[in-house]
Amino acid sequence: MKNKLERLSPKIMAIPAWIFLAFFSIIPLIYVLSTSLTNSTLAQPFKDFVWFSNYKQAVLDENFKRSLTNTFVFAFVVTTLETLLGFLLAYAVRGIRGLSTILRSIALLPMFTPPVAVSMIWKLIYDPNSGLMNHYLMKWGLTKGLIAFLGDPKLAFPSIIFADLWQWTPFCFILCYAALQALPKAPFEAAEVDGASGWMVFRRLTLPLVLPQVIVVFLFKLLISLKVFDLVYMLTFGGPGNTTQVASFYIYRVAFKQFNTGYAAALSFLMLLIITIVATLVTKGREIIMRRSE
Amino acid sequence: MINKNIFSKIIGWVIAIIFLTIILLPIIYVAATSLKIPLEIRTSGSLFPQGGITFENWVKAFRNVPLTKYLFNSTVVAISSTIITLLIAVPTIYTVVRFKTGGAVLPSLILGTYVMPPIVVTVPIFAIIKTLGLQDTLVGLILVHSMMNIPLAFWLLDSYIRNIPVELEHAAWVDGYSKFDTLLKIVYPLIKPGVLSTGVVCLIMSWNEFLFALILTYSDASKTFPIGISQYIGEHGMQFGEMSAAALAGIIPIYIVVFIFSKNLVEGLGRSGVKG
């Protein structure tokens, strides 16, 4: 009896994880797939089987296309900028040990600030009457009139991006810094003995060695960014018009404001499909880059 | 050569100070705004209060909205869900790494769940929680948050488990330890720093979580801090002073936790990214 238990214990340890998967992903995904073929509402799930008409509608839905485009533009823009900035910052301060320890503790703050609070802070900063941004732009004579950053169709999206940069660049900085610290010392000492220039060391040693890790940082943040919801919900509620509507937010509206859960299920499934394809492509791209840099 | 080193150090210092300022400026600004006189807030966005300091906004923030209740709810949800997450994630990652339980399927399913945007499963989760009769309760939200954080915990703990020399465990087995005992008495003490930093991250993620809390809680008895304060934007119009005070009331506990554990967090996050 005891032996059998001992033999099975690795499997027993994984049982909670299987329950988690069943509860959090397997059953929900089956639910999403099956309701996507119906005209379900929030109050009446599994109402009227309609085959693929929700998917037909989704493919023709301009709002959905717009929101998907916004999601991907947002995710790639913020992730690229944050990874790049984070890496450059980490590289710039790598030599000053004492300060960089303090800097890394402070850099933890933005990413752990509740997104709702981040949104409130930036809503305040961008406000035409009470905001820091307008106050100093006017005071220093950089602009003539008050700017409604979040109310202007052209500025709303960049304003959300800027808030995200504040929140996540420090995260990329911390990861890139750790990657730089973990580099082997020997090749750099050899390069110094050989009298290689700083640029040569960076170009030929640092960059190739650290690139795989930087790409991991990029991928990790990309996955976070594709889920963007909170900032949009709080800062603009998708507006003005539909200019800042992202996929998660559009699906939320269809499901929980219009109660059209059948259609929302179809949209969710399509979104998941597209994100999975993109994530796979990006991962494959990473492998190709890594093979080339070897 | 020495000149060049000093030069790059100075540049490093300047960049570090600019970076620090940009991180801290919005936080300082919101703290200053929470202390400004409401009239001043409506007309000026200067960084520091010009017309004196008042605690009026703080008093109003706690009076107009049951902020204390929200903060209490968030604390209960965050602590309980973190404990459940760790109880599930630690044995799972151990058995997956050490005994290859579930082959390649189990780990990729768990991490795949992390790729999935939470909005995809909100309707079914809402339905499941409703069927269980747990909508608008803390228990419901605790369950969902503990599930939500498992993939993250799995990711963060991975490198800690991998770094344990397997010989230690072999020795324990020879000494007659069962696999559960080995995990508890040999492995766990070694990965404690990792469990700690993972726990802190899960705690904060639950405290900050917005989407699930938004759809699963609707009365003051179960609303968490993010949902509670998001009302400042809707119902009360834009009272920036109160809003700043309320936001800070939820930020400060997190910042205290971050500062206490900052060494663990930097180390834990760094490892998760470095291992590749």
Coordinates of C-alpha atoms in Angstrom, one line a residue:
Chain A
M1 CA 0.0 0.0 0.0
K2 CA 2.7 2.4 1.1
N3 CA 4.9 1.4 -1.9
K4 CA 2.1 2.0 -4.3
L5 CA 1.4 5.4 -2.9
E6 CA 5.1 6.2 -3.1
R7 CA 5.2 5.1 -6.8
L8 CA 2.2 7.2 -7.6
S9 CA 3.2 10.3 -5.7
P10 CA 4.6 12.2 -8.7
K11 CA 1.2 11.8 -10.3
I12 CA -0.6 12.7 -7.2
M13 CA 1.4 16.0 -6.9
A14 CA 0.1 16.9 -10.4
I15 CA -3.6 16.3 -9.6
P16 CA -4.3 19.9 -8.4
A17 CA -2.7 21.2 -11.6
W18 CA -5.0 19.1 -13.7
I19 CA -8.0 20.3 -11.7
F20 CA -6.8 23.8 -12.3
L21 CA -6.5 23.2 -16.0
A22 CA -9.9 21.7 -16.2
F23 CA -11.5 24.5 -14.3
F24 CA -9.6 27.4 -15.8
S25 CA -8.9 26.4 -19.4
I26 CA -10.3 23.1 -20.7
I27 CA -14.0 23.4 -19.6
P28 CA -14.0 27.2 -20.3
L29 CA -12.6 26.6 -23.8
I30 CA -15.2 23.9 -24.6
Y31 CA -17.8 26.3 -23.2
V32 CA -16.6 29.1 -25.5
L33 CA -16.5 26.9 -28.5
S34 CA -19.9 25.5 -28.0
T35 CA -21.6 28.8 -27.2
S36 CA -20.0 30.4 -30.2
L37 CA -22.3 28.2 -32.3
T38 CA -25.4 29.5 -30.6
N39 CA -27.3 32.8 -30.0
S40 CA -26.5 32.7 -26.3
T41 CA -27.1 35.6 -24.0
L42 CA -25.7 36.1 -20.5
A43 CA -29.0 35.0 -19.0
Q44 CA -29.7 32.2 -21.4
P45 CA -26.6 30.2 -22.3
F46 CA -26.8 27.7 -25.2
K47 CA -29.9 29.3 -26.7
D48 CA -30.7 28.5 -30.4
F49 CA -28.0 26.5 -32.3
V50 CA -27.0 28.7 -35.3
W51 CA -23.9 26.9 -36.7
F52 CA -21.3 29.3 -37.9
S53 CA -23.3 32.5 -38.3
N54 CA -21.5 34.2 -35.4
Y55 CA -18.2 33.6 -37.2
K56 CA -19.6 34.9 -40.5
Q57 CA -20.7 38.0 -38.7
A58 CA -17.3 38.4 -36.9
V59 CA -15.3 38.2 -40.2
L60 CA -17.4 41.1 -41.5
D61 CA -17.3 43.1 -38.3
E62 CA -15.4 46.3 -38.9
N63 CA -15.3 47.1 -35.2
F64 CA -13.7 43.8 -34.5
K65 CA -11.1 44.2 -37.2
R66 CA -10.3 47.7 -36.0
S67 CA -9.9 46.5 -32.4
L68 CA -7.6 43.6 -33.4
T69 CA -5.5 46.0 -35.4
N70 CA -5.3 48.4 -32.4
T71 CA -4.3 45.5 -30.1
F72 CA -1.5 44.4 -32.3
V73 CA -0.2 47.9 -33.1
F74 CA -0.3 48.7 -29.4
A75 CA 1.4 45.5 -28.3
F76 CA 4.2 45.7 -30.9
V77 CA 4.9 49.4 -30.5
V78 CA 5.0 49.4 -26.7
T79 CA 7.0 46.1 -26.5
T80 CA 9.6 47.2 -29.0
L81 CA 10.1 50.6 -27.3
E82 CA 10.1 49.2 -23.8
T83 CA 12.6 46.4 -24.6
L84 CA 14.9 48.8 -26.5
L85 CA 14.7 51.5 -23.8
G86 CA 15.0 49.0 -21.0
F87 CA 18.1 47.4 -22.6
L88 CA 19.8 50.8 -23.3
L89 CA 19.1 52.0 -19.8
A90 CA 20.5 48.7 -18.3
Y91 CA 23.6 49.0 -20.5
A92 CA 24.1 52.7 -19.6
V93 CA 24.0 52.1 -15.8
R94 CA 25.7 48.7 -15.6
G95 CA 29.0 50.3 -14.4
I96 CA 27.6 52.1 -11.4
R97 CA 26.9 49.3 -8.9
G98 CA 25.8 51.2 -5.8
L99 CA 23.3 53.4 -7.5
S100 CA 21.9 50.7 -9.8
T101 CA 20.9 48.6 -6.7
I102 CA 18.7 51.5 -5.5
L103 CA 17.6 52.1 -9.1
R104 CA 16.4 48.5 -9.4
S105 CA 14.3 48.7 -6.2
I106 CA 12.6 51.9 -7.4
A107 CA 12.2 50.4 -10.9
L108 CA 10.0 47.7 -9.3
L109 CA 7.4 50.2 -8.4
P110 CA 5.6 51.0 -11.7
M111 CA 5.0 47.4 -12.8
F112 CA 3.5 46.6 -9.4
T113 CA 1.3 49.7 -9.2
P114 CA -2.3 48.6 -9.6
P115 CA -3.2 49.3 -13.3
V116 CA -6.3 51.1 -12.1
A117 CA -4.2 53.4 -10.1
V118 CA -1.8 53.9 -13.0
S119 CA -4.7 54.9 -15.1
M120 CA -5.9 57.4 -12.5
I121 CA -2.5 58.9 -12.2
W122 CA -2.2 59.4 -16.0
K123 CA -5.8 60.6 -16.3
L124 CA -4.8 63.3 -13.8
I125 CA -1.6 64.1 -15.6
Y126 CA -3.4 64.4 -19.0
D127 CA -6.3 66.4 -17.7
P128 CA -6.7 69.8 -19.5
N129 CA -7.5 71.8 -16.4
S130 CA -5.9 70.0 -13.5
G131 CA -3.1 68.1 -15.3
L132 CA 0.7 68.4 -15.0
M133 CA 1.2 68.0 -18.7
N134 CA -0.8 70.9 -19.8
H135 CA 0.3 73.1 -16.9
Y136 CA 4.0 72.9 -17.8
L137 CA 3.5 72.8 -21.6
M138 CA 1.7 76.1 -21.2
K139 CA 4.1 77.6 -18.6
W140 CA 7.1 76.9 -20.7
G141 CA 5.3 78.2 -23.8
L142 CA 5.4 75.0 -25.7
T143 CA 1.7 75.0 -26.5
K144 CA -0.8 77.8 -27.0
G145 CA -4.1 76.1 -26.0
L146 CA -5.1 73.4 -23.5
I147 CA -4.9 69.9 -25.0
A148 CA -7.4 67.2 -24.2
F149 CA -4.9 64.3 -24.6
L150 CA -7.4 61.6 -24.0
G151 CA -10.3 63.3 -25.8
D152 CA -8.4 63.9 -29.1
P153 CA -8.8 61.0 -31.6
K154 CA -5.2 61.6 -32.7
L155 CA -3.6 61.8 -29.3
A156 CA -5.6 59.3 -27.3
F157 CA -3.8 56.2 -28.5
P158 CA -0.3 57.7 -28.1
S159 CA -1.3 58.8 -24.6
I160 CA -2.2 55.3 -23.6
I161 CA 1.1 54.0 -25.1
F162 CA 3.0 56.6 -23.1
A163 CA 1.3 55.5 -19.8
D164 CA 2.2 51.9 -20.6
L165 CA 5.8 52.9 -21.3
W166 CA 6.0 54.4 -17.9
Q167 CA 4.6 51.2 -16.3
W168 CA 6.7 48.6 -18.1
T169 CA 10.0 50.0 -19.3
P170 CA 11.4 49.6 -15.8
F171 CA 10.4 45.9 -15.9
C172 CA 12.3 45.4 -19.1
F173 CA 15.2 47.3 -17.6
I174 CA 15.4 45.0 -14.6
L175 CA 15.3 41.8 -16.8
C176 CA 17.9 43.2 -19.2
Y177 CA 20.1 44.3 -16.3
A178 CA 20.0 40.8 -14.9
A179 CA 20.9 39.4 -18.3
L180 CA 23.9 41.7 -18.6
Q181 CA 25.1 40.8 -15.1
A182 CA 24.9 37.1 -16.0
L183 CA 27.3 37.4 -18.9
P184 CA 30.5 35.4 -18.6
K185 CA 33.5 37.5 -17.6
A186 CA 36.3 35.8 -19.5
P187 CA 35.6 37.0 -23.1
F188 CA 35.4 40.6 -21.9
E189 CA 38.7 40.4 -20.1
A190 CA 40.3 38.8 -23.2
A191 CA 38.9 41.7 -25.3
E192 CA 40.3 44.2 -22.9
V193 CA 43.8 42.6 -23.1
D194 CA 43.5 42.7 -26.9
G195 CA 42.7 46.4 -26.6
A196 CA 39.3 46.2 -28.4
S197 CA 37.3 49.4 -28.5
G198 CA 34.2 49.9 -26.5
W199 CA 32.0 49.8 -29.6
M200 CA 33.7 46.7 -30.8
V201 CA 33.1 44.9 -27.5
F202 CA 29.5 45.9 -27.5
R203 CA 28.9 45.0 -31.2
R204 CA 30.8 41.7 -31.2
L205 CA 30.5 40.5 -27.6
T206 CA 27.8 42.0 -25.5
L207 CA 25.0 42.2 -28.1
P208 CA 25.3 38.6 -29.5
L209 CA 25.6 37.1 -26.0
V210 CA 22.7 39.0 -24.5
L211 CA 20.4 39.0 -27.6
P212 CA 18.6 35.7 -26.7
Q213 CA 17.7 37.0 -23.3
V214 CA 16.5 40.3 -24.7
I215 CA 14.3 38.4 -27.1
V216 CA 12.8 36.5 -24.2
V217 CA 12.0 39.8 -22.5
F218 CA 10.4 41.0 -25.7
L219 CA 8.3 37.9 -26.0
F220 CA 7.2 37.9 -22.4
K221 CA 6.1 41.5 -22.5
L222 CA 4.4 41.0 -25.9
L223 CA 2.2 38.4 -24.4
I224 CA 1.3 40.8 -21.5
S225 CA 0.6 43.6 -23.9
L226 CA -1.7 41.6 -26.2
K227 CA -4.0 41.2 -23.1
V228 CA -4.3 45.0 -22.7
F229 CA -7.7 45.9 -21.1
D230 CA -7.4 47.9 -17.8
L231 CA -5.6 51.0 -19.3
V232 CA -8.2 51.3 -22.1
Y233 CA -11.1 50.7 -19.8
M234 CA -10.0 53.3 -17.3
L235 CA -8.4 55.9 -19.5
T236 CA -10.6 56.2 -22.6
F237 CA -13.3 53.5 -22.4
G238 CA -12.4 52.8 -26.1
G239 CA -13.0 56.3 -27.2
P240 CA -13.1 58.9 -28.5
G241 CA -15.2 57.1 -31.1
N242 CA -13.6 53.7 -31.5
T243 CA -10.1 55.0 -31.8
T244 CA -8.7 53.2 -28.8
Q245 CA -10.9 50.1 -28.8
V246 CA -8.8 47.0 -28.3
A247 CA -9.9 43.4 -28.8
S248 CA -10.3 42.5 -25.1
F249 CA -12.3 45.6 -24.5
Y250 CA -14.6 45.1 -27.5
I251 CA -15.3 41.5 -26.4
Y252 CA -16.0 42.7 -22.9
R253 CA -18.5 45.2 -24.3
V254 CA -20.3 42.6 -26.4
A255 CA -20.4 40.0 -23.6
F256 CA -21.1 42.2 -20.5
K257 CA -22.7 45.3 -21.9
Q258 CA -24.8 43.9 -24.8
F259 CA -25.1 40.5 -23.1
N260 CA -24.5 38.8 -26.4
T261 CA -22.3 36.0 -25.1
G262 CA -22.7 33.7 -28.2
Y263 CA -21.2 36.4 -30.5
A264 CA -18.6 37.3 -27.8
A265 CA -17.6 33.6 -27.7
A266 CA -17.0 33.6 -31.4
L267 CA -14.9 36.8 -31.2
S268 CA -13.0 35.3 -28.2
F269 CA -12.1 32.2 -30.1
L270 CA -11.0 34.1 -33.2
M271 CA -8.8 36.4 -31.0
L272 CA -7.3 33.4 -29.2
L273 CA -6.6 31.7 -32.6
I274 CA -4.9 34.8 -34.0
I275 CA -2.8 35.4 -30.9
T276 CA -1.7 31.8 -30.8
I277 CA -0.6 32.1 -34.5
V278 CA 1.3 35.3 -33.9
A279 CA 2.9 33.9 -30.7
T280 CA 4.0 30.8 -32.6
L281 CA 5.4 32.9 -35.5
V282 CA 7.3 35.2 -33.1
T283 CA 8.7 32.2 -31.2
K284 CA 9.8 30.6 -34.5
G285 CA 11.4 33.9 -35.5
R286 CA 13.3 33.9 -32.2
E287 CA 14.7 30.5 -32.9
I288 CA 15.9 31.6 -36.3
I289 CA 17.6 34.6 -34.9
M290 CA 19.3 32.6 -32.2
R291 CA 20.5 30.0 -34.6
R292 CA 22.0 32.7 -36.8
S293 CA 23.8 34.4 -33.9
E294 CA 25.5 31.2 -32.9
Chain B
M1 CA 41.5 54.7 -20.7
I2 CA 40.9 56.0 -17.2
N3 CA 39.3 59.2 -18.7
K4 CA 37.0 57.1 -20.8
N5 CA 35.9 55.1 -17.7
I6 CA 35.1 58.3 -15.8
F7 CA 33.2 59.6 -18.8
S8 CA 31.0 56.6 -19.1
K9 CA 30.4 56.6 -15.3
I10 CA 29.2 60.2 -15.5
I11 CA 26.9 59.4 -18.4
G12 CA 25.6 56.4 -16.4
W13 CA 24.9 58.6 -13.4
V14 CA 23.1 61.2 -15.5
I15 CA 20.9 58.6 -17.2
A16 CA 20.2 56.9 -13.9
I17 CA 19.0 60.1 -12.3
I18 CA 16.8 61.0 -15.3
F19 CA 15.3 57.5 -15.3
L20 CA 14.7 57.7 -11.5
T21 CA 13.0 61.1 -11.9
I22 CA 10.7 59.8 -14.7
I23 CA 9.7 56.8 -12.6
L24 CA 9.0 58.9 -9.5
L25 CA 7.5 62.1 -10.9
P26 CA 4.0 60.7 -11.5
I27 CA 3.9 59.2 -8.0
I28 CA 5.1 62.4 -6.4
Y29 CA 2.6 64.3 -8.4
V30 CA -0.3 62.2 -7.3
A31 CA 0.8 62.4 -3.7
A32 CA 1.1 66.2 -3.9
T33 CA -2.4 66.4 -5.6
S34 CA -4.0 64.4 -2.8
L35 CA -2.8 67.1 -0.4
K36 CA -3.9 70.1 -2.5
I37 CA -6.9 72.2 -1.8
P38 CA -9.8 71.0 -4.1
L39 CA -10.2 74.5 -5.7
E40 CA -6.5 74.6 -6.6
I41 CA -6.7 71.2 -8.2
R42 CA -9.5 72.3 -10.5
T43 CA -7.5 75.2 -11.9
S44 CA -3.8 74.3 -11.8
G45 CA -1.6 71.3 -12.5
S46 CA 1.5 72.5 -10.9
L47 CA 3.7 69.8 -9.4
F48 CA 3.6 71.0 -5.8
P49 CA 0.7 72.5 -3.8
Q50 CA 0.7 76.3 -4.1
G51 CA -2.1 77.2 -1.8
G52 CA -1.2 75.1 1.3
I53 CA -1.8 71.6 2.3
T54 CA -5.0 69.9 3.5
F55 CA -6.1 66.4 4.4
E56 CA -9.6 67.1 3.2
N57 CA -9.3 64.8 0.1
W58 CA -8.1 61.9 2.3
V59 CA -11.0 62.3 4.7
K60 CA -13.5 62.6 1.8
A61 CA -12.1 59.6 0.0
F62 CA -12.6 57.3 3.0
R63 CA -16.1 58.8 3.8
N64 CA -17.7 58.9 0.3
V65 CA -16.7 55.4 -0.7
P66 CA -16.3 52.3 1.7
L67 CA -12.6 52.3 0.9
T68 CA -11.6 50.5 4.1
K69 CA -13.9 47.7 3.2
Y70 CA -12.5 47.4 -0.4
L71 CA -8.9 47.4 1.0
F72 CA -9.9 44.7 3.5
N73 CA -11.5 42.6 0.7
S74 CA -8.4 42.9 -1.4
T75 CA -6.2 41.8 1.4
V76 CA -8.3 38.7 2.1
V77 CA -8.5 37.8 -1.6
A78 CA -4.8 38.4 -2.2
I79 CA -3.5 36.5 0.8
S80 CA -5.9 33.5 0.5
S81 CA -5.4 33.1 -3.3
T82 CA -1.6 33.3 -3.0
I83 CA -1.6 30.5 -0.4
I84 CA -3.7 28.3 -2.7
T85 CA -1.6 29.2 -5.8
L86 CA 1.6 28.2 -4.0
L87 CA 0.1 25.0 -2.6
I88 CA -0.8 23.9 -6.1
A89 CA 2.1 25.3 -8.1
V90 CA 5.1 24.1 -5.9
P91 CA 4.3 20.4 -6.0
T92 CA 3.3 20.7 -9.7
I93 CA 6.5 22.3 -10.9
Y94 CA 8.5 19.9 -8.8
T95 CA 6.9 16.8 -10.2
V96 CA 7.0 18.2 -13.7
V97 CA 10.7 19.1 -13.6
R98 CA 11.9 16.1 -11.5
F99 CA 9.7 13.2 -12.6
K100 CA 8.6 14.6 -16.0
T101 CA 5.0 14.0 -14.9
G102 CA 2.6 14.8 -17.7
G103 CA 5.4 14.7 -20.3
A104 CA 5.5 17.8 -22.5
V105 CA 1.8 18.2 -22.4
L106 CA 1.2 19.4 -18.8
P107 CA 3.9 22.2 -18.8
S108 CA 2.9 23.5 -22.2
L109 CA -0.8 23.4 -21.3
I110 CA -0.1 25.4 -18.1
L111 CA 2.1 28.0 -19.9
G112 CA -0.4 28.1 -22.8
T113 CA -3.0 29.2 -20.3
Y114 CA -0.7 32.2 -19.6
V115 CA -0.7 33.1 -23.3
M116 CA -4.5 33.2 -23.4
P117 CA -6.0 36.6 -22.8
P118 CA -8.3 36.4 -19.7
I119 CA -11.2 37.9 -21.6
V120 CA -11.5 34.7 -23.6
V121 CA -12.6 32.7 -20.5
T122 CA -14.5 35.4 -18.6
V123 CA -17.9 34.3 -19.8
P124 CA -17.4 30.6 -18.9
I125 CA -15.7 31.5 -15.6
F126 CA -18.7 33.7 -14.8
A127 CA -21.0 30.8 -15.6
I128 CA -19.1 28.3 -13.5
I129 CA -18.9 30.7 -10.5
K130 CA -22.6 31.4 -10.9
T131 CA -23.4 27.7 -11.0
L132 CA -21.4 27.2 -7.8
G133 CA -23.4 30.0 -6.2
L134 CA -20.3 32.0 -5.6
Q135 CA -20.9 35.1 -7.7
D136 CA -20.4 38.3 -5.8
T137 CA -18.5 36.5 -3.0
L138 CA -14.9 36.7 -1.9
V139 CA -14.6 32.9 -2.1
G140 CA -15.5 33.0 -5.8
L141 CA -12.9 35.6 -6.5
I142 CA -10.2 33.8 -4.4
L143 CA -10.8 30.7 -6.4
V144 CA -10.4 32.5 -9.7
H145 CA -7.4 34.5 -8.6
S146 CA -5.6 31.5 -7.3
M147 CA -6.2 29.7 -10.7
M148 CA -5.1 32.8 -12.6
N149 CA -1.7 33.0 -10.9
I150 CA -0.7 29.4 -11.3
P151 CA 1.0 29.7 -14.7
L152 CA 2.9 32.8 -13.5
A153 CA 4.0 30.9 -10.3
F154 CA 5.0 28.0 -12.5
W155 CA 7.2 30.2 -14.7
L156 CA 8.8 32.0 -11.8
L157 CA 9.6 28.8 -9.8
D158 CA 11.0 26.8 -12.7
S159 CA 14.6 28.0 -12.5
Y160 CA 14.8 27.5 -8.8
I161 CA 13.7 23.9 -9.0
R162 CA 16.1 23.2 -11.9
N163 CA 19.1 24.5 -9.9
I164 CA 18.8 22.0 -7.1
P165 CA 21.4 19.2 -7.5
V166 CA 19.4 16.0 -8.0
E167 CA 22.0 14.1 -5.9
L168 CA 20.6 15.7 -2.8
E169 CA 17.2 14.1 -3.5
H170 CA 18.8 10.8 -4.4
A171 CA 20.5 10.8 -1.0
A172 CA 17.2 11.6 0.7
W173 CA 15.5 8.7 -1.1
V174 CA 18.3 6.3 -0.1
D175 CA 17.8 7.4 3.5
G176 CA 14.1 6.3 3.2
Y177 CA 12.5 9.7 2.6
S178 CA 9.3 9.5 0.6
K179 CA 8.9 11.8 -2.4
F180 CA 6.5 14.0 -0.5
D181 CA 9.0 14.2 2.5
T182 CA 11.8 15.0 0.1
L183 CA 9.8 17.9 -1.4
L184 CA 8.9 19.2 2.0
K185 CA 12.1 18.7 3.9
I186 CA 14.9 18.8 1.3
V187 CA 13.6 20.7 -1.7
Y188 CA 11.4 23.3 -0.1
P189 CA 14.1 24.8 2.2
L190 CA 16.3 25.2 -0.8
I191 CA 13.8 27.0 -3.0
K192 CA 12.4 29.1 -0.2
P193 CA 13.7 32.4 -1.6
G194 CA 12.0 31.5 -4.9
V195 CA 8.7 30.6 -3.2
L196 CA 8.9 33.9 -1.3
S197 CA 9.4 36.1 -4.4
T198 CA 6.8 34.1 -6.3
G199 CA 4.4 34.5 -3.5
V200 CA 4.9 38.3 -3.4
V201 CA 4.4 38.6 -7.1
C202 CA 1.1 36.5 -6.9
L203 CA 0.0 38.5 -4.0
I204 CA 0.4 41.8 -5.8
M205 CA -1.1 40.4 -9.1
S206 CA -4.2 39.4 -7.2
W207 CA -4.4 42.8 -5.4
N208 CA -4.1 44.6 -8.7
E209 CA -6.4 42.3 -10.8
F210 CA -9.2 44.1 -12.5
L211 CA -11.1 42.2 -15.2
F212 CA -12.3 39.1 -13.2
A213 CA -13.0 41.3 -10.1
L214 CA -15.0 43.6 -12.4
I215 CA -17.3 40.8 -13.7
L216 CA -17.5 38.7 -10.5
T217 CA -18.2 41.3 -7.8
Y218 CA -20.9 43.9 -7.7
S219 CA -21.8 44.7 -4.1
D220 CA -19.6 46.6 -1.6
A221 CA -19.4 43.3 0.4
S222 CA -17.1 41.7 -2.2
K223 CA -15.7 44.5 -4.3
T224 CA -11.9 44.8 -4.3
F225 CA -9.9 47.9 -4.2
P226 CA -9.4 48.3 -8.1
I227 CA -13.2 47.9 -8.7
G228 CA -14.1 50.2 -5.8
I229 CA -11.9 53.1 -6.8
S230 CA -12.8 52.8 -10.5
Q231 CA -16.1 54.2 -9.5
Y232 CA -14.5 57.6 -8.9
I233 CA -14.4 58.0 -12.6
G234 CA -18.0 57.1 -13.2
E235 CA -20.4 58.0 -10.4
H236 CA -18.7 60.8 -8.6
G237 CA -17.6 62.8 -11.6
M238 CA -13.9 63.6 -11.6
Q239 CA -12.9 64.5 -8.1
F240 CA -9.2 64.4 -8.7
G241 CA -8.2 65.1 -5.1
E242 CA -10.2 62.3 -3.6
M243 CA -9.2 60.1 -6.6
S244 CA -5.5 60.7 -5.8
A245 CA -6.0 59.9 -2.1
A246 CA -8.0 56.7 -2.9
A247 CA -5.4 55.6 -5.5
L248 CA -2.6 56.1 -3.0
A249 CA -4.5 54.2 -0.3
G250 CA -4.2 51.1 -2.5
I251 CA -0.7 51.9 -3.8
I252 CA 1.1 52.4 -0.4
P253 CA 0.6 48.9 1.0
I254 CA 1.9 47.5 -2.3
Y255 CA 5.0 49.8 -2.2
I256 CA 5.7 48.8 1.4
V257 CA 5.6 45.1 0.4
V258 CA 7.8 45.8 -2.7
F259 CA 10.4 47.6 -0.6
I260 CA 10.5 44.9 2.0
F261 CA 11.0 42.2 -0.6
S262 CA 12.8 44.2 -3.2
K263 CA 16.0 42.1 -3.2
N264 CA 13.9 38.9 -3.6
L265 CA 11.8 40.4 -6.3
V266 CA 14.8 41.7 -8.4
E267 CA 16.4 38.3 -8.0
G268 CA 13.3 36.3 -8.8
L269 CA 12.3 38.4 -11.9
G270 CA 15.9 38.4 -13.1
R271 CA 16.2 34.7 -13.0
S272 CA 12.9 34.1 -14.8
G273 CA 14.1 36.3 -17.7
V274 CA 17.8 35.2 -17.8
K275 CA 17.2 31.4 -18.0
G276 CA 15.9 31.9 -21.5

